[in-house]
Protein backbone atom coordinates (compact mmCIF):
# COMPACT_ATOMS: atom_id res chain seq x y z
CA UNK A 1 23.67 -20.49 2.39
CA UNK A 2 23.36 -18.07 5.80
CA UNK A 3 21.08 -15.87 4.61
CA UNK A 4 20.92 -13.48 8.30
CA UNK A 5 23.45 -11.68 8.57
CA UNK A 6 23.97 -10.91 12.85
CA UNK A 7 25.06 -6.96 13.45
CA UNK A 8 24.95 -5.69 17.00
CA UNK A 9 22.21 -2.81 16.18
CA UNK A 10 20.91 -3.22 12.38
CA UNK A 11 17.46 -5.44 12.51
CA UNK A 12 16.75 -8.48 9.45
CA UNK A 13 20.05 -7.35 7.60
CA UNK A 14 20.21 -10.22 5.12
CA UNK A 15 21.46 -11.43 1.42
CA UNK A 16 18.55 -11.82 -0.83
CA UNK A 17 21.11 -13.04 -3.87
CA UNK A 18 21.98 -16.34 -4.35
CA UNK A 19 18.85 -18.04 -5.68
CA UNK A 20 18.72 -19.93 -9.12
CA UNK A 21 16.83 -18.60 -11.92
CA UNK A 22 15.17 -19.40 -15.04
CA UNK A 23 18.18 -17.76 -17.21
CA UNK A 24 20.50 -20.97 -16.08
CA UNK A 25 22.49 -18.74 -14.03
CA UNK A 26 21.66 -17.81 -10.34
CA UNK A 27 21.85 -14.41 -8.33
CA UNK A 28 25.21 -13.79 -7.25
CA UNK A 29 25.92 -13.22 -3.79
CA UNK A 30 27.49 -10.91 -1.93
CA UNK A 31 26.06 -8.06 -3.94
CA UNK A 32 22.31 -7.72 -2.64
CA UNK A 33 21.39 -7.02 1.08
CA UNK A 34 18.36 -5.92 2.58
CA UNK A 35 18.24 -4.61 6.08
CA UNK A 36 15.69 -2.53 9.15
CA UNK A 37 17.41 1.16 9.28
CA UNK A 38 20.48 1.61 10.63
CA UNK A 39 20.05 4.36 13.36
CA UNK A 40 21.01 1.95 15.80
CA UNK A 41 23.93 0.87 13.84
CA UNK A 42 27.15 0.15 16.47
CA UNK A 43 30.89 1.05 15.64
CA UNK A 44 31.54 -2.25 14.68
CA UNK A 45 28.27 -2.54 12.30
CA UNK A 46 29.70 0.75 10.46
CA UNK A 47 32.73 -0.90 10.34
CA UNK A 48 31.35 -4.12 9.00
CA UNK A 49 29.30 -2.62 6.56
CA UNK A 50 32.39 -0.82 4.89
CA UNK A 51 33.89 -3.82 4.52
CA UNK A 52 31.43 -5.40 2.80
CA UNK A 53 31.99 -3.03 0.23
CA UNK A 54 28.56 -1.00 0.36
CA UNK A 55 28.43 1.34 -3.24
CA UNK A 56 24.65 2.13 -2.62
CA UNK A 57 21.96 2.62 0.22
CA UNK A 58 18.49 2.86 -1.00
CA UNK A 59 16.75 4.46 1.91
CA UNK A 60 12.82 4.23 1.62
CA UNK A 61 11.81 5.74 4.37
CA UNK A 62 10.14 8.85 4.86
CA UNK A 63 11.26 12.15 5.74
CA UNK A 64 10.30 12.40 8.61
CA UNK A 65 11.43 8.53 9.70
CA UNK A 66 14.51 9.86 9.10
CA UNK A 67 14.78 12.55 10.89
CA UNK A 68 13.42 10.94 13.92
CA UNK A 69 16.26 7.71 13.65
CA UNK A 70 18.81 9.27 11.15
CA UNK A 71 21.22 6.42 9.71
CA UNK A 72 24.66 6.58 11.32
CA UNK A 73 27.59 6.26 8.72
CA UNK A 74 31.34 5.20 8.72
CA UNK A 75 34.38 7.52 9.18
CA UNK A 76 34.71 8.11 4.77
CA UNK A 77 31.29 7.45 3.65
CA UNK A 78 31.20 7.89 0.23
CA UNK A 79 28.06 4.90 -1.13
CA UNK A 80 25.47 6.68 -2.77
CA UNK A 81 22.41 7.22 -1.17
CA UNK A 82 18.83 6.99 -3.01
CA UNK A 83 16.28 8.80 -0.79
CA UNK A 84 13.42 11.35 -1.14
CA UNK A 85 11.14 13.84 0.38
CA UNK A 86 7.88 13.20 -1.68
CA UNK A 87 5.18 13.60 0.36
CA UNK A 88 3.03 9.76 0.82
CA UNK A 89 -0.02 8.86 0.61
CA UNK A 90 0.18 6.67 3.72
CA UNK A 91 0.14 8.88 7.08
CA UNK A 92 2.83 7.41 10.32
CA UNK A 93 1.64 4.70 12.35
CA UNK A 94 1.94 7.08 15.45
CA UNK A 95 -0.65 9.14 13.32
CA UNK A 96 -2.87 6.48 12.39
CA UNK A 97 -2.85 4.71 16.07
CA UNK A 98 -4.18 8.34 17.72
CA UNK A 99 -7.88 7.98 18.70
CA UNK A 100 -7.92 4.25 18.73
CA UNK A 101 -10.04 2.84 21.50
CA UNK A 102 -7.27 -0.15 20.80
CA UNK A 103 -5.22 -2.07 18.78
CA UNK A 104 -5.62 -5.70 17.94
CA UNK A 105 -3.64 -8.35 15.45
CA UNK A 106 -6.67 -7.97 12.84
CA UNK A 107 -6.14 -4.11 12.70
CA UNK A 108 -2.56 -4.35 12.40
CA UNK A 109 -3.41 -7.34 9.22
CA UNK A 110 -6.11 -5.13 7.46
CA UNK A 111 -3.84 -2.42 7.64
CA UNK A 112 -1.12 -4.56 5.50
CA UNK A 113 -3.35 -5.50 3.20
CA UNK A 114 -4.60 -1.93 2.50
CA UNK A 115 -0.80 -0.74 2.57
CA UNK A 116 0.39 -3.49 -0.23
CA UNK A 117 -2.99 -2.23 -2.15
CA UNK A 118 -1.54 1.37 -2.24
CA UNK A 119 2.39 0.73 -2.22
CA UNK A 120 3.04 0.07 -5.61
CA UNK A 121 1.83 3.14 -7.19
CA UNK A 122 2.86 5.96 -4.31
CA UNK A 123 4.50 8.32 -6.17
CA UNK A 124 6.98 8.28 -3.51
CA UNK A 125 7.67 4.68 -4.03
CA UNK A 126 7.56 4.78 -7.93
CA UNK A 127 10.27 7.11 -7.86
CA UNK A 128 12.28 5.59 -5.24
CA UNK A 129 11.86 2.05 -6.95
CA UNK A 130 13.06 3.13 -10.32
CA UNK A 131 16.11 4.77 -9.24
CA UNK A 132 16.93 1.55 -7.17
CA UNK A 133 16.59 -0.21 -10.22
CA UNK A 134 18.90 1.76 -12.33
CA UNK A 135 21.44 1.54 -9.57
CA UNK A 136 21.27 -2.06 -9.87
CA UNK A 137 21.61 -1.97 -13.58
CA UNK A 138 24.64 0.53 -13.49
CA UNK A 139 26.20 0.76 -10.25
CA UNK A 140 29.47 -0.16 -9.26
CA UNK A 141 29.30 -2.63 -6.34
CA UNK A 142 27.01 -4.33 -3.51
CA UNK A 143 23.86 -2.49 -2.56
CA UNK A 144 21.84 -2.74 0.67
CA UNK A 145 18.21 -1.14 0.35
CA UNK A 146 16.20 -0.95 3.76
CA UNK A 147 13.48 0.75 4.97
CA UNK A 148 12.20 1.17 8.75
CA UNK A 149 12.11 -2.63 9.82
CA UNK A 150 13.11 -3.76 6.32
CA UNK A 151 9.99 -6.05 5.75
CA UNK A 152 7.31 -4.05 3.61
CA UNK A 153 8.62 -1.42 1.15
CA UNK A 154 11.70 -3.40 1.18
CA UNK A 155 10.21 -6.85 1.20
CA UNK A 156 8.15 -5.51 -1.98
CA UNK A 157 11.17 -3.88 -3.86
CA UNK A 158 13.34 -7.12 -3.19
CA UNK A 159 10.60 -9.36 -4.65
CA UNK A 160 10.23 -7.40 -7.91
CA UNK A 161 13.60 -7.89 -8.22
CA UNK A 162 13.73 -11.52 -7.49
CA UNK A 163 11.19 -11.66 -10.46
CA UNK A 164 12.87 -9.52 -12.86
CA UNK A 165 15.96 -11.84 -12.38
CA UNK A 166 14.06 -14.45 -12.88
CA UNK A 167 13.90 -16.55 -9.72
CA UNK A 168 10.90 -19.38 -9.02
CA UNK A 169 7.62 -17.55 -6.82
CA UNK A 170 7.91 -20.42 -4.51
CA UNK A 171 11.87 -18.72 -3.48
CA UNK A 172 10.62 -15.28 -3.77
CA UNK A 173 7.84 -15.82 -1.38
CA UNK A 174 10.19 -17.77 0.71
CA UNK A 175 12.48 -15.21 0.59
CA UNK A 176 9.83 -12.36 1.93
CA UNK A 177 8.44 -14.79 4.88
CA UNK A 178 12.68 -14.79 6.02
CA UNK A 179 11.40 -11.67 7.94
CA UNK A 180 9.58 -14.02 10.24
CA UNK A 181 11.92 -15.26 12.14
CA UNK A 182 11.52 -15.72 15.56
CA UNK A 183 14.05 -14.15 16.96
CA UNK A 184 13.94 -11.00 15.29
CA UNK A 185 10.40 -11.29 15.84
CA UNK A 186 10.76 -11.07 19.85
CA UNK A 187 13.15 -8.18 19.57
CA UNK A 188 11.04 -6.31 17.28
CA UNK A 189 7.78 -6.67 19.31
CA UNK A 190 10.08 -5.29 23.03
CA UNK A 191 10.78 -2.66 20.83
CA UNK A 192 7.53 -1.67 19.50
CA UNK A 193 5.29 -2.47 22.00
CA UNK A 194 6.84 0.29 24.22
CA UNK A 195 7.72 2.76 20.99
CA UNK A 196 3.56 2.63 20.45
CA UNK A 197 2.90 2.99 24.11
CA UNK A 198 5.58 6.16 23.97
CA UNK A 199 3.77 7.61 20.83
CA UNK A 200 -0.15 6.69 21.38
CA UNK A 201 -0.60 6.05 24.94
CA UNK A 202 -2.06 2.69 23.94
CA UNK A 203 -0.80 -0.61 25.40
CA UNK A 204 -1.03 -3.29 22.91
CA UNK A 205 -0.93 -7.03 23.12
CA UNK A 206 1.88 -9.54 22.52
CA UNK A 207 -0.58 -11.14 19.63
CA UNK A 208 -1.49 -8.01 17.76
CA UNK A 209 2.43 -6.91 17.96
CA UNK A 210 3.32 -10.37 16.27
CA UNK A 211 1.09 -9.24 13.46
CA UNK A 212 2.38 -5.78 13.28
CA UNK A 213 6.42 -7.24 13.10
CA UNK A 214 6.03 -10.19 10.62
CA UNK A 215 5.12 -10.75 7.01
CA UNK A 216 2.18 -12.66 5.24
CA UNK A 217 1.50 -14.05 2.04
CA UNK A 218 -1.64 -12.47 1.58
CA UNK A 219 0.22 -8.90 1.38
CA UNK A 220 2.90 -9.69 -1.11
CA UNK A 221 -0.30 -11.38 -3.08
CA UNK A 222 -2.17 -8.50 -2.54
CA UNK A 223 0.22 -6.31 -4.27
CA UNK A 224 0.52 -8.77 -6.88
CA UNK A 225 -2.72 -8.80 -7.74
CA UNK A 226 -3.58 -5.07 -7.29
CA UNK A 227 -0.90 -4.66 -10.29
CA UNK A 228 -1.89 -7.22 -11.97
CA UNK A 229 -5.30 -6.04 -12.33
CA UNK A 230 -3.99 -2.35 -13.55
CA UNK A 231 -1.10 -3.36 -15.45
CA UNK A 232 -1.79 -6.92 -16.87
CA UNK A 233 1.11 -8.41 -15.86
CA UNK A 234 4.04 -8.02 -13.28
CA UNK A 235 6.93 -7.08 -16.30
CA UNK A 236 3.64 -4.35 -17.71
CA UNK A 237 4.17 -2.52 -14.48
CA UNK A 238 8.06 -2.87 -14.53
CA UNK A 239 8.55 -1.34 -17.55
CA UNK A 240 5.72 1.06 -17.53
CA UNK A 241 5.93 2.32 -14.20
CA UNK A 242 9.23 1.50 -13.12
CA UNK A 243 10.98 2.01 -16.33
CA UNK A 244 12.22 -1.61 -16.39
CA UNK A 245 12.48 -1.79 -19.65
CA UNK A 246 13.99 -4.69 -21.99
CA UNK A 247 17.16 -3.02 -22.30
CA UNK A 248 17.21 -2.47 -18.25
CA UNK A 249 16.47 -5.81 -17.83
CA UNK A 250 20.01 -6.64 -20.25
CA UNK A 251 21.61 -4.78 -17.94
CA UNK A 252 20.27 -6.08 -14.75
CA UNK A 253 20.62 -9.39 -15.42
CA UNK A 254 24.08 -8.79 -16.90
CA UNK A 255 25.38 -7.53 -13.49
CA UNK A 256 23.43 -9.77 -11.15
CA UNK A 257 23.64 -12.86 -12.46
CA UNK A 258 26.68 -15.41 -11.85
């Protein structure tokens, strides 16, 4: 199957159903999207999205991403929308970047792997991540959930729930590494390379930008193993953290599974 979905202004908007599981039964599709933000959604993206059928958008941004590229929203908007204004742990890019003599692609990689260390317990994220969850469980059609670029908090909610459904780690990780493509890549990196210059002051190479727009294995592993090592398993932090508990997971795999 197509997994990209093209829209005129939405970045990586995609279907992450579809994939077989160990229950017999696959994802269904048509039902789970992932996307970037949609600030720079067009008419006919609004328009597309309605028709798709959109009961739920799980926003993970934070405040104040928001308020600097608010989502635009179709004439009768009526999905439910999962956001929050807990304060994170993790301070903006533009924040970070101040101060810098410069940037370069092994800053931009430490700095994933330090963000997929934190991620999974930000209280911000913990909160967001379990309400996604129970709108997946008892919602009442197709959900898109998105962050800025739709690669990180996104890429890390989207592969929990590729493992509580019960899809292989080989399509999972496959899955996450869709954000690389290259396309998307070079219209990420002319956005961002002048956005950083905009915000810092600091010019930053072609290289280090590929870094900063794509995925790696090493940070969904690093997450991984960061829970692992608290929880004792991946399902230990699911239903201790996230409140994915055996009942939930009834429910989830009740309404997502063909």
């Amino acid at each position: 199957m197509t997994r990209h979905i093209d829209f005129d202004g939405i970045e990586n908007f995609r279907d992450f159903g579809g994939y077989e599981t160990h229950h017999g039964r696959p994802l269904k599709t048509g039902l789970l999207y992932r996307s970037a933000n949609h600030a720079y959604a067009s008419d006919a993206d609004l328009a597309r999205m309605r028709d798709m059928g959109l009961a739920a958008i799980i926003d993970l941004r934070r405040t104040e991403e928001r308020t600097r590229e608010p989502n635009r929203r179709w004439e009768g908007f009526d999905a439910q929308v999962i956001e929050n204004d807990i304060l994170s742990d993790h301070a903006d890019w533009a924040v970070i970047m101040k101060g810098l003599p410069e940037i370069t692609p092994q800053w931009f990689y430490e700095d994933g792997l330090g963000y997929y260390r934190r991620a999974p317990f930000e209280p911000r994220h913990i909160d967001l991540y379990s309400r996604y969850f129970r709108e997946l469980a008892h919602g009442r059609g197709p959900i898109v959930v998105h962050c800025a670029a739709g690669k990180d908090r996104t890429g890390l909610i989207c592969a929990l729930t590729h493992h509580v459904a019960g899809v292989s780690r080989e399509d999972m990780m496959a899955d996450y590494l869709l954000t690389n493509d290259e396309a998307r890549q070079a219209r990420k990196m002319d956005f961002l390379g002048p956005w950083i210059e905009k915000q810092v002051g600091l010019t930053v190479s072609r290289e280090a930008l590929k870094v900063a727009v794509g995925v790696n294995t090493d940070y969904l592993e690093t997450a991984f193993a960061v829970i692992v090592e608290r929880h004792g398993s991946l399902d230990a932090y699911l239903a201790d953290v996230l409140g994915v508990d055996e009942a939930l997971r009834k429910r989830l795999h009740a309404r997502l599974l063909a």
